[in-house]
Amino acid sequence: MHATPVRRDLKFDLDRLPPSIAAHWHPLGAPVSQFYNAMSLFFPEGERFFIHSVRHFRDRLDDRALKDAVTAFIGQEAMHGREHDQYNALLQSAGLPADALVQYTARLLGVLKDHLSPSLQLAVTLALEHFTAMLADLLLREPALLDAAEPSLRALWRWHAAEETEHKAVAYDVYQAALGRGAVAYALRTAAFSAVMPLFLAHVLAFQLRLLAADRRGRPSLRDWARFAGFLGGRRGLLRQMIRPGLAYFRPSFHPWDDDNRDLLGAIDELVAAYQPPAATMRRAA
Ligand SMILES: [Fe+2]
Ligand SMILES: [Fe+2]
């Protein structure tokens, strides 16, 4: 194991932000702000789905260290869900249809829970964890993706990114422990990734458009859209830089720590110092 995930109780107090900032917190403009917001709407329900799918296999694990990592993974995802719930409440208070879109996400994931086998649910989790790991790597590596953004939201995204990096292999290791490394396991995980990625990105873009349409402060300018195009597809763009690590997932021998990016985890210390509530610090010291 390259990194040991740790559950950290950080609070970003997003309820203190004025709702007017919700659609305009990123310096690259409303489409970029709403792209991040759209992803945030998926997280709380998505993370509960990840927890559910991994927990199903926890009791069957023999490896003590992996069992502990699963417990920490569950703790981290639960904390992410809590803070993203507050983030999404900020969007709702700005008059954006956050609650309705979260409910839609819950229904969608409910269908997956009802109809997919536990192994396939875990393969879906693996696919989305690989997406979040790629996103996390870029958010921590490319300062331009979050620089000059509203400080609390920037901190929340960086904290989430650091912990996604820390636990990026946990679901994957559970999957290998449960399903092995053979042809069936490979076929299932790559088929799930191929199906889930376009569906997920299409949903994020649809949510983004819905949020932009609901913003009473007006439509984005052509310049805003040009910046968004660069943000996703430019030379250092988010999606463009995901092509290579996305394709790496199809290597039969792939493992999330093939890309050893532990150097990015240093971001955590500064965030803990700034955002851990005093009570949590005292509990830990006791
Ligand atoms: Fe998360
Ligand atoms: Fe995660």
CSV table of C-alpha atoms and ligand atoms in Angstrom, one decimal:
chain,number,residue,atom,x,y,z
A,1,MET,CA,0.0,0.0,0.0
A,2,HIS,CA,1.5,3.3,-1.0
A,3,ALA,CA,-0.5,5.6,1.2
A,4,THR,CA,-2.6,5.0,4.3
A,5,PRO,CA,-5.9,6.8,4.1
A,6,VAL,CA,-6.9,8.7,7.2
A,7,ARG,CA,-10.4,10.0,8.0
A,8,ARG,CA,-10.1,13.8,8.7
A,9,ASP,CA,-12.9,15.8,10.1
A,10,LEU,CA,-12.4,19.1,8.2
A,11,LYS,CA,-15.1,21.8,8.0
A,12,PHE,CA,-15.2,24.4,5.3
A,13,ASP,CA,-18.3,26.3,6.7
A,14,LEU,CA,-19.7,27.0,3.3
A,15,ASP,CA,-22.9,28.1,4.9
A,16,ARG,CA,-21.1,31.3,5.7
A,17,LEU,CA,-20.7,32.2,2.0
A,18,PRO,CA,-23.2,34.5,0.4
A,19,PRO,CA,-25.4,32.5,-2.0
A,20,SER,CA,-24.6,35.0,-4.8
A,21,ILE,CA,-21.2,33.5,-5.1
A,22,ALA,CA,-22.5,30.0,-5.8
A,23,ALA,CA,-22.6,30.4,-9.6
A,24,HIS,CA,-19.6,32.7,-9.9
A,25,TRP,CA,-16.9,31.5,-7.6
A,26,HIS,CA,-14.3,30.5,-10.2
A,27,PRO,CA,-12.3,33.2,-12.0
A,28,LEU,CA,-12.7,31.5,-15.4
A,29,GLY,CA,-16.4,32.3,-15.4
A,30,ALA,CA,-19.9,30.8,-14.8
A,31,PRO,CA,-19.6,27.7,-17.1
A,32,VAL,CA,-16.5,26.6,-15.2
A,33,SER,CA,-18.1,27.4,-11.8
A,34,GLN,CA,-21.1,25.4,-12.8
A,35,PHE,CA,-19.1,22.5,-14.2
A,36,TYR,CA,-17.5,22.0,-10.7
A,37,ASN,CA,-21.0,22.6,-9.1
A,38,ALA,CA,-22.5,19.9,-11.4
A,39,MET,CA,-19.8,17.4,-10.2
A,40,SER,CA,-20.5,18.4,-6.6
A,41,LEU,CA,-24.2,17.4,-7.0
A,42,PHE,CA,-23.1,13.9,-7.9
A,43,PHE,CA,-20.8,13.4,-4.9
A,44,PRO,CA,-22.9,12.8,-1.8
A,45,GLU,CA,-25.1,10.2,-3.4
A,46,GLY,CA,-22.2,8.8,-5.5
A,47,GLU,CA,-20.0,8.4,-2.4
A,48,ARG,CA,-22.8,6.7,-0.5
A,49,PHE,CA,-23.0,4.3,-3.5
A,50,PHE,CA,-19.2,3.7,-3.3
A,51,ILE,CA,-19.4,3.0,0.4
A,52,HIS,CA,-22.3,0.6,-0.1
A,53,SER,CA,-20.5,-1.3,-2.9
A,54,VAL,CA,-17.2,-1.7,-1.0
A,55,ARG,CA,-18.8,-2.5,2.4
A,56,HIS,CA,-20.5,-5.5,0.8
A,57,PHE,CA,-17.1,-7.2,0.4
A,58,ARG,CA,-15.3,-5.9,3.6
A,59,ASP,CA,-16.2,-8.9,5.8
A,60,ARG,CA,-14.8,-11.3,3.3
A,61,LEU,CA,-11.3,-9.7,3.3
A,62,ASP,CA,-8.5,-11.7,4.9
A,63,ASP,CA,-5.9,-8.9,4.7
A,64,ARG,CA,-6.0,-6.8,7.9
A,65,ALA,CA,-4.3,-3.8,6.4
A,66,LEU,CA,-6.8,-3.7,3.5
A,67,LYS,CA,-9.7,-4.1,5.9
A,68,ASP,CA,-8.4,-1.0,7.9
A,69,ALA,CA,-8.0,0.9,4.6
A,70,VAL,CA,-11.6,0.1,3.7
A,71,THR,CA,-12.8,1.5,7.1
A,72,ALA,CA,-10.7,4.7,6.5
A,73,PHE,CA,-12.1,4.9,2.9
A,74,ILE,CA,-15.6,4.7,4.2
A,75,GLY,CA,-14.8,7.4,6.8
A,76,GLN,CA,-13.3,9.7,4.1
A,77,GLU,CA,-16.1,9.3,1.7
A,78,ALA,CA,-18.7,10.0,4.5
A,79,MET,CA,-16.8,13.3,5.3
A,80,HIS,CA,-16.7,14.3,1.6
A,81,GLY,CA,-20.5,13.6,1.4
A,82,ARG,CA,-21.1,15.8,4.4
A,83,GLU,CA,-19.2,18.8,3.1
A,84,HIS,CA,-20.6,18.4,-0.4
A,85,ASP,CA,-24.1,18.3,1.1
A,86,GLN,CA,-23.3,21.7,2.5
A,87,TYR,CA,-21.9,22.9,-0.8
A,88,ASN,CA,-25.0,21.7,-2.6
A,89,ALA,CA,-27.2,23.5,0.0
A,90,LEU,CA,-25.4,26.7,-0.9
A,91,LEU,CA,-26.3,26.1,-4.6
A,92,GLN,CA,-30.0,25.6,-3.6
A,93,SER,CA,-30.0,28.8,-1.5
A,94,ALA,CA,-28.8,30.6,-4.6
A,95,GLY,CA,-32.0,29.5,-6.4
A,96,LEU,CA,-30.3,26.7,-8.3
A,97,PRO,CA,-32.2,23.4,-8.6
A,98,ALA,CA,-29.6,21.5,-6.6
A,99,ASP,CA,-32.1,19.4,-4.5
A,100,ALA,CA,-34.0,18.2,-7.6
A,101,LEU,CA,-30.7,17.2,-9.4
A,102,VAL,CA,-29.5,15.4,-6.2
A,103,GLN,CA,-32.8,13.5,-6.0
A,104,TYR,CA,-32.4,12.5,-9.7
A,105,THR,CA,-28.9,11.2,-8.9
A,106,ALA,CA,-30.2,9.2,-6.0
A,107,ARG,CA,-32.9,7.6,-8.2
A,108,LEU,CA,-30.3,6.8,-10.9
A,109,LEU,CA,-28.0,5.1,-8.4
A,110,GLY,CA,-30.9,3.4,-6.7
A,111,VAL,CA,-31.6,1.7,-10.1
A,112,LEU,CA,-28.0,0.5,-10.2
A,113,LYS,CA,-28.2,-0.8,-6.7
A,114,ASP,CA,-31.5,-2.7,-7.4
A,115,HIS,CA,-30.4,-4.2,-10.7
A,116,LEU,CA,-26.6,-4.8,-10.7
A,117,SER,CA,-24.8,-7.6,-9.0
A,118,PRO,CA,-22.5,-6.6,-6.1
A,119,SER,CA,-19.5,-7.3,-8.3
A,120,LEU,CA,-20.8,-5.1,-11.1
A,121,GLN,CA,-21.6,-2.3,-8.5
A,122,LEU,CA,-18.0,-2.5,-7.3
A,123,ALA,CA,-16.8,-2.3,-11.0
A,124,VAL,CA,-18.9,0.9,-11.4
A,125,THR,CA,-17.3,2.2,-8.2
A,126,LEU,CA,-13.8,1.4,-9.5
A,127,ALA,CA,-14.6,3.3,-12.8
A,128,LEU,CA,-15.8,6.4,-10.9
A,129,GLU,CA,-12.9,6.2,-8.4
A,130,HIS,CA,-10.5,6.1,-11.3
A,131,PHE,CA,-12.2,9.2,-12.7
A,132,THR,CA,-12.0,11.0,-9.3
A,133,ALA,CA,-8.3,9.9,-9.0
A,134,MET,CA,-7.5,11.4,-12.4
A,135,LEU,CA,-9.4,14.6,-11.5
A,136,ALA,CA,-7.7,14.8,-8.1
A,137,ASP,CA,-4.3,14.5,-9.7
A,138,LEU,CA,-5.0,17.4,-12.0
A,139,LEU,CA,-6.6,19.6,-9.4
A,140,LEU,CA,-3.5,19.2,-7.2
A,141,ARG,CA,-0.9,19.4,-10.0
A,142,GLU,CA,-2.3,22.2,-12.2
A,143,PRO,CA,-2.7,25.4,-10.1
A,144,ALA,CA,-4.6,27.1,-12.9
A,145,LEU,CA,-7.6,24.8,-12.4
A,146,LEU,CA,-8.4,26.3,-9.0
A,147,ASP,CA,-6.1,29.4,-8.5
A,148,ALA,CA,-7.8,32.6,-7.5
A,149,ALA,CA,-11.1,30.8,-6.8
A,150,GLU,CA,-13.1,31.5,-3.7
A,151,PRO,CA,-10.8,30.3,-0.9
A,152,SER,CA,-13.2,28.0,1.0
A,153,LEU,CA,-14.4,26.2,-2.2
A,154,ARG,CA,-10.8,26.0,-3.5
A,155,ALA,CA,-9.8,24.4,-0.1
A,156,LEU,CA,-12.7,21.9,-0.2
A,157,TRP,CA,-11.8,20.8,-3.7
A,158,ARG,CA,-8.1,20.4,-2.8
A,159,TRP,CA,-9.0,18.5,0.4
A,160,HIS,CA,-11.3,16.2,-1.5
A,161,ALA,CA,-8.6,15.7,-4.2
A,162,ALA,CA,-5.9,14.9,-1.7
A,163,GLU,CA,-8.0,12.3,0.0
A,164,GLU,CA,-9.1,10.8,-3.3
A,165,THR,CA,-5.5,10.4,-4.1
A,166,GLU,CA,-4.7,8.9,-0.8
A,167,HIS,CA,-7.4,6.2,-1.1
A,168,LYS,CA,-7.3,5.8,-4.9
A,169,ALA,CA,-6.4,2.1,-4.8
A,170,VAL,CA,-8.7,0.9,-1.9
A,171,ALA,CA,-11.7,-0.1,-4.0
A,172,TYR,CA,-9.4,-1.5,-6.6
A,173,ASP,CA,-7.6,-3.7,-4.1
A,174,VAL,CA,-10.9,-4.9,-2.7
A,175,TYR,CA,-12.0,-5.8,-6.3
A,176,GLN,CA,-8.9,-7.8,-6.9
A,177,ALA,CA,-9.2,-9.6,-3.6
A,178,ALA,CA,-12.8,-10.5,-4.4
A,179,LEU,CA,-12.7,-11.2,-8.1
A,180,GLY,CA,-9.0,-11.9,-8.8
A,181,ARG,CA,-6.9,-10.7,-11.7
A,182,GLY,CA,-8.2,-13.0,-14.4
A,183,ALA,CA,-10.0,-12.4,-17.7
A,184,VAL,CA,-13.5,-12.1,-16.1
A,185,ALA,CA,-12.4,-9.5,-13.6
A,186,TYR,CA,-10.6,-7.5,-16.4
A,187,ALA,CA,-13.6,-7.7,-18.8
A,188,LEU,CA,-16.0,-6.6,-16.0
A,189,ARG,CA,-14.0,-3.6,-14.9
A,190,THR,CA,-13.2,-2.3,-18.4
A,191,ALA,CA,-16.7,-2.8,-19.6
A,192,ALA,CA,-18.0,-0.9,-16.6
A,193,PHE,CA,-15.5,1.9,-17.2
A,194,SER,CA,-16.4,2.1,-20.9
A,195,ALA,CA,-20.1,2.3,-20.1
A,196,VAL,CA,-19.9,4.6,-17.0
A,197,MET,CA,-17.5,7.3,-18.3
A,198,PRO,CA,-19.6,8.7,-21.2
A,199,LEU,CA,-22.8,8.4,-19.2
A,200,PHE,CA,-21.2,10.2,-16.2
A,201,LEU,CA,-19.7,13.0,-18.3
A,202,ALA,CA,-23.0,13.5,-20.3
A,203,HIS,CA,-24.8,13.9,-17.0
A,204,VAL,CA,-22.3,16.4,-15.6
A,205,LEU,CA,-22.6,18.5,-18.8
A,206,ALA,CA,-26.4,18.2,-18.7
A,207,PHE,CA,-26.5,19.3,-15.0
A,208,GLN,CA,-24.1,22.2,-15.8
A,209,LEU,CA,-26.4,23.5,-18.6
A,210,ARG,CA,-29.4,23.1,-16.2
A,211,LEU,CA,-27.6,25.1,-13.5
A,212,LEU,CA,-26.5,27.8,-16.0
A,213,ALA,CA,-30.1,28.1,-17.3
A,214,ALA,CA,-31.4,28.6,-13.7
A,215,ASP,CA,-28.9,31.4,-12.9
A,216,ARG,CA,-30.9,34.6,-12.8
A,217,ARG,CA,-27.7,36.7,-13.2
A,218,GLY,CA,-27.8,36.1,-17.0
A,219,ARG,CA,-26.2,33.9,-19.6
A,220,PRO,CA,-22.5,33.4,-20.0
A,221,SER,CA,-20.7,35.4,-22.7
A,222,LEU,CA,-18.9,33.9,-25.6
A,223,ARG,CA,-15.7,34.7,-23.8
A,224,ASP,CA,-16.9,32.6,-20.8
A,225,TRP,CA,-17.6,29.7,-23.1
A,226,ALA,CA,-14.2,30.0,-24.9
A,227,ARG,CA,-12.5,29.9,-21.4
A,228,PHE,CA,-14.6,26.8,-20.6
A,229,ALA,CA,-13.5,25.1,-23.8
A,230,GLY,CA,-9.9,25.8,-22.9
A,231,PHE,CA,-10.5,24.6,-19.4
A,232,LEU,CA,-11.6,21.2,-20.7
A,233,GLY,CA,-9.9,20.8,-24.0
A,234,GLY,CA,-6.9,23.1,-24.0
A,235,ARG,CA,-3.3,22.0,-24.0
A,236,ARG,CA,-3.4,21.7,-20.2
A,237,GLY,CA,-7.2,21.1,-20.2
A,238,LEU,CA,-8.9,18.8,-17.7
A,239,LEU,CA,-10.4,16.3,-20.1
A,240,ARG,CA,-7.5,16.4,-22.5
A,241,GLN,CA,-5.1,15.5,-19.8
A,242,MET,CA,-7.3,12.6,-18.7
A,243,ILE,CA,-7.0,10.7,-22.1
A,244,ARG,CA,-3.7,9.1,-21.2
A,245,PRO,CA,-4.5,8.0,-17.7
A,246,GLY,CA,-8.0,7.0,-18.9
A,247,LEU,CA,-6.5,4.7,-21.5
A,248,ALA,CA,-4.0,3.3,-18.9
A,249,TYR,CA,-7.1,1.7,-17.1
A,250,PHE,CA,-7.3,-0.7,-20.0
A,251,ARG,CA,-3.9,-2.3,-19.4
A,252,PRO,CA,-4.5,-5.8,-18.0
A,253,SER,CA,-1.8,-5.2,-15.4
A,254,PHE,CA,-3.2,-1.7,-14.4
A,255,HIS,CA,-3.0,-0.7,-10.8
A,256,PRO,CA,-3.9,2.9,-9.5
A,257,TRP,CA,-0.4,3.2,-7.9
A,258,ASP,CA,1.3,2.6,-11.2
A,259,ASP,CA,1.2,6.4,-11.2
A,260,ASP,CA,2.9,7.1,-8.0
A,261,ASN,CA,1.8,10.7,-7.2
A,262,ARG,CA,2.2,10.7,-3.5
A,263,ASP,CA,4.2,13.9,-3.8
A,264,LEU,CA,0.8,15.7,-4.1
A,265,LEU,CA,-0.3,14.6,-0.7
A,266,GLY,CA,1.7,17.4,1.0
A,267,ALA,CA,-1.3,19.6,0.3
A,268,ILE,CA,-3.2,17.9,3.2
A,269,ASP,CA,-1.1,19.3,6.1
A,270,GLU,CA,-1.8,22.9,5.2
A,271,LEU,CA,-5.5,22.2,4.8
A,272,VAL,CA,-5.7,20.4,8.2
A,273,ALA,CA,-4.0,23.4,9.8
A,274,ALA,CA,-6.5,25.8,8.4
A,275,TYR,CA,-9.8,23.8,8.4
A,276,GLN,CA,-9.7,21.3,11.2
A,277,PRO,CA,-12.1,22.5,14.0
A,278,PRO,CA,-10.4,23.0,17.3
A,279,ALA,CA,-12.6,20.3,19.0
A,280,ALA,CA,-11.5,17.7,16.5
A,281,THR,CA,-7.8,18.6,17.1
A,282,MET,CA,-8.3,18.2,20.9
A,283,ARG,CA,-10.1,14.9,20.5
A,284,ARG,CA,-7.2,13.6,18.5
A,285,ALA,CA,-4.6,14.8,21.0
A,286,ALA,CA,-6.5,13.2,23.9
B,1,FE,FE,-14.8,11.4,-2.2
B,2,FE,FE,-13.2,8.2,-3.5
